[in-house]
Tab-separated table of C-alpha atoms in Angstrom:
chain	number	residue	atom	x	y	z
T	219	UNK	CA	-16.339	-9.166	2.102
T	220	UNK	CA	-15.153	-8.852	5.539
T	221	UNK	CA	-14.838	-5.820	7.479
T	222	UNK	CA	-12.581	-4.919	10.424
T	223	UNK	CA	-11.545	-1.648	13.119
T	224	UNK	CA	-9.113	0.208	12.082
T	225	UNK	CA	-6.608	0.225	15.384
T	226	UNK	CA	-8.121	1.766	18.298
T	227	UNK	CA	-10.393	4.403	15.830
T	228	UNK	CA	-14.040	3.879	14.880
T	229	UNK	CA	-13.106	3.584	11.139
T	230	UNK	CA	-14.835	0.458	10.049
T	231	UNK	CA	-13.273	-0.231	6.679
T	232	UNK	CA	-12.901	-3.672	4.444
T	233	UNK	CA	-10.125	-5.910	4.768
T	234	UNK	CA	-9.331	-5.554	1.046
T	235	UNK	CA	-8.134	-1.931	0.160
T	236	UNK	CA	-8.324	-0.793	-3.367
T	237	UNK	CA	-5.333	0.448	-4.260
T	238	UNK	CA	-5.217	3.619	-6.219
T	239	UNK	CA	-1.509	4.236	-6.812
T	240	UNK	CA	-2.376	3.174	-11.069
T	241	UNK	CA	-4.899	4.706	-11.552
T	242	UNK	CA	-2.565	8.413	-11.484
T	243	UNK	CA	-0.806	7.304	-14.594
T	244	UNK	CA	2.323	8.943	-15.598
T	245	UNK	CA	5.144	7.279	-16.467
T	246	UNK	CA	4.943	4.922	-13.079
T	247	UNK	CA	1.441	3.532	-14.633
T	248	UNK	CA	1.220	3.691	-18.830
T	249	UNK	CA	-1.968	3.949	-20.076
T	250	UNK	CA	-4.217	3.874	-17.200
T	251	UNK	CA	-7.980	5.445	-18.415
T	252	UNK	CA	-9.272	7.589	-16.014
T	253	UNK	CA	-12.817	6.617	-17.215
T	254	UNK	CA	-12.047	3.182	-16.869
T	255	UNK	CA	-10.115	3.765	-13.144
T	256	UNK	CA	-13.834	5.398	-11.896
T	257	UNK	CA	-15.793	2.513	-13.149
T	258	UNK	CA	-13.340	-0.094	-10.980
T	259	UNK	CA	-14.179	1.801	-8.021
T	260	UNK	CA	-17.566	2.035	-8.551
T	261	UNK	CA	-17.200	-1.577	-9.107
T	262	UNK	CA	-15.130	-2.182	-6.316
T	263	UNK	CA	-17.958	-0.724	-3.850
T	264	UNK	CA	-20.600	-2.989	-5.447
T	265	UNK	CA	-18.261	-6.178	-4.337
T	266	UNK	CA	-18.028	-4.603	-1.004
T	267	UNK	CA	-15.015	-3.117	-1.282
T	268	UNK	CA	-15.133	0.417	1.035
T	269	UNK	CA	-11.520	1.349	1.714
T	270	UNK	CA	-9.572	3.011	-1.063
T	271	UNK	CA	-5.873	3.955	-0.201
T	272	UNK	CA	-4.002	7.043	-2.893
T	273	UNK	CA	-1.109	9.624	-2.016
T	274	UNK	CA	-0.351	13.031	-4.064
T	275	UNK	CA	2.648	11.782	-5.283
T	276	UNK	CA	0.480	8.877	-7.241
T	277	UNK	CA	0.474	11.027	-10.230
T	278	UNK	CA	1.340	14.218	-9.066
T	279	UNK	CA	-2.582	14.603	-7.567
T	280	UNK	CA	-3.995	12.879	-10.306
T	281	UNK	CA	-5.197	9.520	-8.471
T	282	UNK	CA	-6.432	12.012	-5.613
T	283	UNK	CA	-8.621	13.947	-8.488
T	284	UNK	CA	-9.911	10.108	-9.899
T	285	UNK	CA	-10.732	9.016	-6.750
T	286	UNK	CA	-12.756	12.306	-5.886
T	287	UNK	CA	-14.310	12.333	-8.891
T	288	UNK	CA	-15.417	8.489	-8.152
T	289	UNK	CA	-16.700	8.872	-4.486
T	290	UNK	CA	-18.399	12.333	-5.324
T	291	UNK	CA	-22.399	12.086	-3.901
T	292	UNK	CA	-21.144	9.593	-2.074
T	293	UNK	CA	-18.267	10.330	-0.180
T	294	UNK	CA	-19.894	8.459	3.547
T	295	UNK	CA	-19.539	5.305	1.624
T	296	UNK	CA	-15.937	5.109	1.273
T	297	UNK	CA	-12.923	4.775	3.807
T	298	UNK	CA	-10.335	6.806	2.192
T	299	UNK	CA	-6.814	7.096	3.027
T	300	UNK	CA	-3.687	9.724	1.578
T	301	UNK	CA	-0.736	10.841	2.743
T	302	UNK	CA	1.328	13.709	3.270
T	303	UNK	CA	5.279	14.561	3.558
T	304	UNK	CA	5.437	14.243	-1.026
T	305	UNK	CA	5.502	17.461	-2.435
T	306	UNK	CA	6.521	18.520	-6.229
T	307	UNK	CA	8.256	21.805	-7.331
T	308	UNK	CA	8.440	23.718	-3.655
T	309	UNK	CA	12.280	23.558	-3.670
T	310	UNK	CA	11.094	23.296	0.249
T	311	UNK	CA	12.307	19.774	2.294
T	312	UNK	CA	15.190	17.259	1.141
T	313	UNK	CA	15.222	16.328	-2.556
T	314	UNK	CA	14.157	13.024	-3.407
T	315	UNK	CA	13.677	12.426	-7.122
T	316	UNK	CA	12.183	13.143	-10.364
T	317	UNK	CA	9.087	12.505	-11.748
T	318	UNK	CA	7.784	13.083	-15.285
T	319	UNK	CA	9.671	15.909	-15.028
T	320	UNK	CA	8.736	17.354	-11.938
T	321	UNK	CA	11.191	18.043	-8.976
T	322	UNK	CA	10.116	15.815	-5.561
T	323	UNK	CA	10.898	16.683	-1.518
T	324	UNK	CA	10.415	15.121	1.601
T	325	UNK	CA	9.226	17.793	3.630
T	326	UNK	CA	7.543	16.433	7.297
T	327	UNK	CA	7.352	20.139	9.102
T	328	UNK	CA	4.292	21.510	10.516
T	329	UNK	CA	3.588	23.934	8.100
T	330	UNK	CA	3.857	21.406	4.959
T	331	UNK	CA	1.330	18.506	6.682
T	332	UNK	CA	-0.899	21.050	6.888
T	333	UNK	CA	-0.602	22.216	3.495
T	334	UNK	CA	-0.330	18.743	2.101
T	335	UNK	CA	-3.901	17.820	3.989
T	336	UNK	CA	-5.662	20.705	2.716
T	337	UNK	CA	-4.338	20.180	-0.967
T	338	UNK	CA	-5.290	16.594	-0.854
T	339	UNK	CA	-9.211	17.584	0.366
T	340	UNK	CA	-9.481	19.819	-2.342
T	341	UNK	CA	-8.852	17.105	-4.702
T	342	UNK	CA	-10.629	14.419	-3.169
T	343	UNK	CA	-13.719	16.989	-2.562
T	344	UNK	CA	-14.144	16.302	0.918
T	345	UNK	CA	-13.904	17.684	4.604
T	346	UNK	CA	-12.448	14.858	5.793
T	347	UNK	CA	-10.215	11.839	5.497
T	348	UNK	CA	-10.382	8.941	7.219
T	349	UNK	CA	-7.000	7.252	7.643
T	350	UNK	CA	-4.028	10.250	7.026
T	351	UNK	CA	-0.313	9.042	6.608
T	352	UNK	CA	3.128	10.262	6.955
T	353	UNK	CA	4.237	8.560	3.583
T	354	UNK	CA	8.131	7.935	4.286
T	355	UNK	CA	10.023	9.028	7.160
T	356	UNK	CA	12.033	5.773	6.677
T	357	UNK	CA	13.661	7.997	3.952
T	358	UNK	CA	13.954	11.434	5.478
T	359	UNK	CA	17.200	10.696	7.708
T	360	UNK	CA	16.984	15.217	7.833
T	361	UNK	CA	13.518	15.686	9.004
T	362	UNK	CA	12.120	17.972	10.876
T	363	UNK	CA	11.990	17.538	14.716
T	364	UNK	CA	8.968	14.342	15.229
T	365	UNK	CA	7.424	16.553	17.768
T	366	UNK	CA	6.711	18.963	14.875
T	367	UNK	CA	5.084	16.254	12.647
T	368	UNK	CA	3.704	14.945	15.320
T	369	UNK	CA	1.913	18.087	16.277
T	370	UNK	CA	0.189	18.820	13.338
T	371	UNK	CA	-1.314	15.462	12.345
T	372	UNK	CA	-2.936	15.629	15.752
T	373	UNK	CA	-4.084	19.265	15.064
T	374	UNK	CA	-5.724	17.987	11.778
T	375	UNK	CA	-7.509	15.259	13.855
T	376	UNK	CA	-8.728	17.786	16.305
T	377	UNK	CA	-10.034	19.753	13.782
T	378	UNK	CA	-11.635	16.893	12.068
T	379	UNK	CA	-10.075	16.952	9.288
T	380	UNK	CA	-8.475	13.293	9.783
T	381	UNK	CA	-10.006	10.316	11.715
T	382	UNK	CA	-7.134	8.402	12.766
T	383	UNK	CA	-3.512	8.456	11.827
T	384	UNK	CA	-1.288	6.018	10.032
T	385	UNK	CA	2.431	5.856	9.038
T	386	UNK	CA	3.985	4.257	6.076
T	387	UNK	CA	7.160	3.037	5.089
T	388	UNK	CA	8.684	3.231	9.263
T	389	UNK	CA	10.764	1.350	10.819
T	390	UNK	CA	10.356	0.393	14.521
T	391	UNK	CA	12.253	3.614	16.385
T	392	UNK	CA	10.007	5.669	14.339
T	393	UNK	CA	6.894	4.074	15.595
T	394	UNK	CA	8.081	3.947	18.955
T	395	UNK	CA	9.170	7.915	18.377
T	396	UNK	CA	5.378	9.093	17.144
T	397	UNK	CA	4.376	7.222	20.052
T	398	UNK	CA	6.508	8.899	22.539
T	399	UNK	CA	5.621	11.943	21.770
T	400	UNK	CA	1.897	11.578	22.017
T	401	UNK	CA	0.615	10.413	18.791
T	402	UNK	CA	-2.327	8.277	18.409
T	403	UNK	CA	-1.070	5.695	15.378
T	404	UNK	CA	-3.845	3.270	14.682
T	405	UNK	CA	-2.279	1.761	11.345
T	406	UNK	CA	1.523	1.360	9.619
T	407	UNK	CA	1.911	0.808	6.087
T	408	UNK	CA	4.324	-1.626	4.392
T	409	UNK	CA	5.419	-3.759	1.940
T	410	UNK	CA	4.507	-7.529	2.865
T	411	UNK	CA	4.164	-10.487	-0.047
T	412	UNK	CA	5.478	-13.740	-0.171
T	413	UNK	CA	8.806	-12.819	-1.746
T	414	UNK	CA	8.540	-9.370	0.583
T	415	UNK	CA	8.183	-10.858	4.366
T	416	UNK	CA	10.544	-8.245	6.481
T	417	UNK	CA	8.032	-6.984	8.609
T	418	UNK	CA	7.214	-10.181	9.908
T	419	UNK	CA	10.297	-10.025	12.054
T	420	UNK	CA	9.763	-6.834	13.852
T	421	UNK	CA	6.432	-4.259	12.168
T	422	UNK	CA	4.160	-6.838	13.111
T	423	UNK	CA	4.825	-7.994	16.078
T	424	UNK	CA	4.776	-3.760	17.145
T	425	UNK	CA	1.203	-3.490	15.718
T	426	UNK	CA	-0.518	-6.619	17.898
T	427	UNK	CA	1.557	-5.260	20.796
T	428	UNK	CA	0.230	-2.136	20.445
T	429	UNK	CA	-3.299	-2.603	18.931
T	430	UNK	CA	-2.371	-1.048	15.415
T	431	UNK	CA	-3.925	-2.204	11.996
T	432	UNK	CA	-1.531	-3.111	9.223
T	433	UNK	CA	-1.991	-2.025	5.619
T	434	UNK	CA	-0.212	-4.723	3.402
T	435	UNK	CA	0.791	-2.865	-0.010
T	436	UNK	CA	2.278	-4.694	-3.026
T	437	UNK	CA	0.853	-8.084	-1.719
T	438	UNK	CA	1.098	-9.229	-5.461
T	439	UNK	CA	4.851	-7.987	-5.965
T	440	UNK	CA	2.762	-5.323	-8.624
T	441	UNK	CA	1.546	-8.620	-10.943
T	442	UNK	CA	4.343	-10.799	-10.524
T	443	UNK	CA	2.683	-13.226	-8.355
T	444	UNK	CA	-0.384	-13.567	-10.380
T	445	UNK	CA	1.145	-16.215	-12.440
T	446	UNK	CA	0.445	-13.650	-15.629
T	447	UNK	CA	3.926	-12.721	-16.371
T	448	UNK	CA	5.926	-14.056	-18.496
T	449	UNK	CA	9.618	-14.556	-18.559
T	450	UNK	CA	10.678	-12.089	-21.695
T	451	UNK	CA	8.285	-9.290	-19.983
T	452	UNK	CA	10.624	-5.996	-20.202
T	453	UNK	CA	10.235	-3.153	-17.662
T	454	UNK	CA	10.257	0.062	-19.435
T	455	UNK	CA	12.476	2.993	-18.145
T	456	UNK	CA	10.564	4.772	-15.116
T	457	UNK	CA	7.941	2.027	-14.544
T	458	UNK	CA	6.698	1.478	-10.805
T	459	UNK	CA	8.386	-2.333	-10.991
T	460	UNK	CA	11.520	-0.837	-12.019
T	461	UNK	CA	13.149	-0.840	-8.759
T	462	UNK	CA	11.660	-3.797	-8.038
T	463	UNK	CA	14.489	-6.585	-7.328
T	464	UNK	CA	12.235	-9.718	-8.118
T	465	UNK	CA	11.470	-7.523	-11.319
T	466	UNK	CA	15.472	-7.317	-12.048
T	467	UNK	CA	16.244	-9.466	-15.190
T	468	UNK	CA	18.683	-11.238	-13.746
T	469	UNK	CA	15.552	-12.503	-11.264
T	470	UNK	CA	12.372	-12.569	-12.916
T	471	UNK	CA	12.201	-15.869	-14.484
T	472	UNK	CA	13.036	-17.394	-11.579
T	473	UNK	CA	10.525	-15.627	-9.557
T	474	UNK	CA	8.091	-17.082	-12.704
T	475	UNK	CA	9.019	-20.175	-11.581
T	476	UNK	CA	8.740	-20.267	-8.233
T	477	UNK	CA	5.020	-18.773	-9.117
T	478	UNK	CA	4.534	-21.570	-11.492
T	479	UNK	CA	5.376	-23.889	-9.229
T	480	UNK	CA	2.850	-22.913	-6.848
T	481	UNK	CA	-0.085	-24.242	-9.233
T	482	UNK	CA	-0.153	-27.686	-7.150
T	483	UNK	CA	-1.534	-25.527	-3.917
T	484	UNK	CA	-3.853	-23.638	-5.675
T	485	UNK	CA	-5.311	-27.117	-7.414
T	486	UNK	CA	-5.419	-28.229	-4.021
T	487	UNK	CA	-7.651	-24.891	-2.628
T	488	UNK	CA	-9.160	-24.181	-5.355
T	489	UNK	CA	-7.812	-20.809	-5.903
T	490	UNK	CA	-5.467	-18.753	-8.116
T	491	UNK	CA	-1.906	-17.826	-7.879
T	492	UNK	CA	-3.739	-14.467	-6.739
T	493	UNK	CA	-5.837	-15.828	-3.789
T	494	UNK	CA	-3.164	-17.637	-2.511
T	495	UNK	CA	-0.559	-14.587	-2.657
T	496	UNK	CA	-3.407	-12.800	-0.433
T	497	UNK	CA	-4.064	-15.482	2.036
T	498	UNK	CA	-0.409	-15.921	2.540
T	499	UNK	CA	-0.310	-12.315	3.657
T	500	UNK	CA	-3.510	-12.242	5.421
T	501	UNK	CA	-2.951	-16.012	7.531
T	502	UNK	CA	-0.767	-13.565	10.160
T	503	UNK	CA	-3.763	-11.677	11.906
T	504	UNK	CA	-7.174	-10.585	11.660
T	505	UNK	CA	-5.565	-6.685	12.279
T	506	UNK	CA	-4.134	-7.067	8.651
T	507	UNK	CA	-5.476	-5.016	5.938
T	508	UNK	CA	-4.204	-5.830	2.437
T	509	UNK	CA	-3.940	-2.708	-0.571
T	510	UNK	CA	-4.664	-4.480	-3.971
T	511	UNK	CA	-4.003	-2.199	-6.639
T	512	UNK	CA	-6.409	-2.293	-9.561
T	513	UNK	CA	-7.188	-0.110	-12.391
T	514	UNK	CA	-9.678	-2.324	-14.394
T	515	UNK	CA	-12.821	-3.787	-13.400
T	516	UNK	CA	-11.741	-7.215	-14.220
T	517	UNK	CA	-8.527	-6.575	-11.569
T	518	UNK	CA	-10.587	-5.414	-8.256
T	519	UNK	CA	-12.810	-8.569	-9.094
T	520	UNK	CA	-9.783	-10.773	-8.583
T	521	UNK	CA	-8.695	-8.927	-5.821
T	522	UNK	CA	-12.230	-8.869	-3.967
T	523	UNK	CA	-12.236	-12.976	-4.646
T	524	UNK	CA	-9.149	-13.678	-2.442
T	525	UNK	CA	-11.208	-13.301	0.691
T	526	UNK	CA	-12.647	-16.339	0.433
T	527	UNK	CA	-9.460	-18.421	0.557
T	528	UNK	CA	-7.252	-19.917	3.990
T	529	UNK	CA	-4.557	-21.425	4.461
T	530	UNK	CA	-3.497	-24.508	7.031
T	531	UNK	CA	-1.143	-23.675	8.746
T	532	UNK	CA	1.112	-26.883	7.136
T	533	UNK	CA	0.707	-24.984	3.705
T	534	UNK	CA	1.711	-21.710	5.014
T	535	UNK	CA	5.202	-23.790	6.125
T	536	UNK	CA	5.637	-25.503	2.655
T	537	UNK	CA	5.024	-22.057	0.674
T	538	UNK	CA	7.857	-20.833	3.501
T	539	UNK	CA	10.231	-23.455	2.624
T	540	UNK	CA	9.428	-22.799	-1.503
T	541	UNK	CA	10.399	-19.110	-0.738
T	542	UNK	CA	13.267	-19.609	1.238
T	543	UNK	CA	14.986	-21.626	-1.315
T	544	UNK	CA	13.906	-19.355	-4.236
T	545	UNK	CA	16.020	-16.902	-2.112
T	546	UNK	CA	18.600	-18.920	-0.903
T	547	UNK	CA	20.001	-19.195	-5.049
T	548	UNK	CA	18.486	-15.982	-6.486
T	549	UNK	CA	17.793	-13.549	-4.032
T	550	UNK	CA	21.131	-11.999	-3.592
């Protein structure tokens, strides 16, 4: 395992993060086993594996309670990061959505970061947390003023109760707004896969201009790139992949076989369909940090194996070209 800086902080965490969105369950993640879910950390530390990455809204608490539960007697081992700006039944901040039943707002004022950090120590069982994010301001066009937000995260790192700050789901001007207003960001978190490459055009270049980590999530496109799905797979109402457009019917077996069809580079390396999804990602910068959600043992193994595989820079250009012309018939 390799291990990097996180920004300008002293967090030292792995470049592979497990991902602990699964592992809450609910109707985004059927039958997930909480017993199960602790052992994969557990496991996931033994490969090496230090950072773990959750959110309150990952089950309504419940992957903040798992992972707790997991790191408990052991808590200076792990690099743990949440979020805040989710809540569920306040009424308080803009509607978003429903889930299992429970009523969801965007809510980035003072008063609710604060809240939101203190409910998510209680259920991790800690005094601290090392990397603390605003989880979407990219889809709070009525939040409060960023001076406010940006006040209190920096309160909560004077205090100690966060180590360095992150943001997830921005876009550039909201970056460049945090920053403006005196905020230390050391890492953004997006989606970036193969079939997911936006941020290459503008997120990245921001972070190696400005010395921020990145924290890759969905690198796999949630299993589709693993070359385990098959083309009469059916997403069930309210899954996470449901919203997913390379998970649309319409799109899926085409994505299969443009994943299929990558089997003559991984013969070539060596490697899965896995691996190589991760060393696409990772061939941008040694300041990227990839999330690979797991819930099994079997699943952080995988993920904790795609370290050891990189890419020329001629096979980074041919898996371009194989993308591109997926999208070119099918990605509209």
């Amino acid at each position: 395992m390799e291990y990097r800086k996180i920004g300008h902080s002293d967090v030292v965490a792995s470049v592979i993060t497990l991902g602990a969105m699964p592992l809450g369950g609910g109707t985004w993640w059927r039958n997930s086993d909480d017993e199960v879910s602790i052992r994969t950390i557990h496991r996931a530390h033994e490969l090496g594996i230090t950072s773990i990455d959750t959110a309150p809204i990952y089950g309504l608490g419940h992957s903040e309670e798992i992972v707790g539960k997991a790191i408990a007697g052991a808590r200076d081992k792990y690099v743990i990061s949440t979020k805040a700006t989710f809540d569920w039944d306040t009424g308080v901040g803009r509607f978003w959505h429903e889930v299992d039943g429970h009523k969801v707002y965007v809510d980035h004022s003072y008063e609710s970061i604060i809240k939101d950090c203190e409910n998510s120590l209680r259920r991790l069982g800690t005094d601290y947390i090392d990397i603390y994010y605003t989880h979407n301001p990219a889809k709070d066009p009525e939040k409060s003023p960023v001076e406010e937000t940006v006040r209190a995260l920096m309160d909560l790192k004077k205090a100690g109760k966060i180590r360095c700050i992150g943001s997830s789901n921005v876009q550039p001007h909201h970056i460049e707004e945090y920053r403006a207003c005196g905020c230390e960001i050391d890492i953004i978190q997006r989606k970036y896969s193969m079939l997911t490459r936006g941020v290459e055009q503008d997120i990245l270049p921001l972070c190696e201009k400005y010395g921020m980590s990145f924290h890759a999530y969905a690198p796999i496109e949630r299993g589709l790139l693993t070359g385990t799905v098959t083309k009469d797979r059916v997403v069930p109402p309210g899954d996470a992949r449901e919203d997913q457009p390379w998970w649309e019917a319409k799109r899926l077996p085409h994505a299969i076989d443009f994943v299929d069809g990558l089997k003559d580079i991984c013969e070539e390396y060596h490697c899965t369909q896995t691996d190589l999804a991760i060393a696409f990602i990772r061939h941008w910068g040694d300041f990227i940090n990839v999330i690979y959600g797991a819930r099994r043992i079997e699943q952080i193994e995988a993920g904790a194996a795609t370290v050891n595989v990189t890419l020329r820079d001629d096979t980074m250009a041919e898996i371009r070209r194989r993308v591109e012309e997926l999208e070119a018939k099918y990605g509209g």
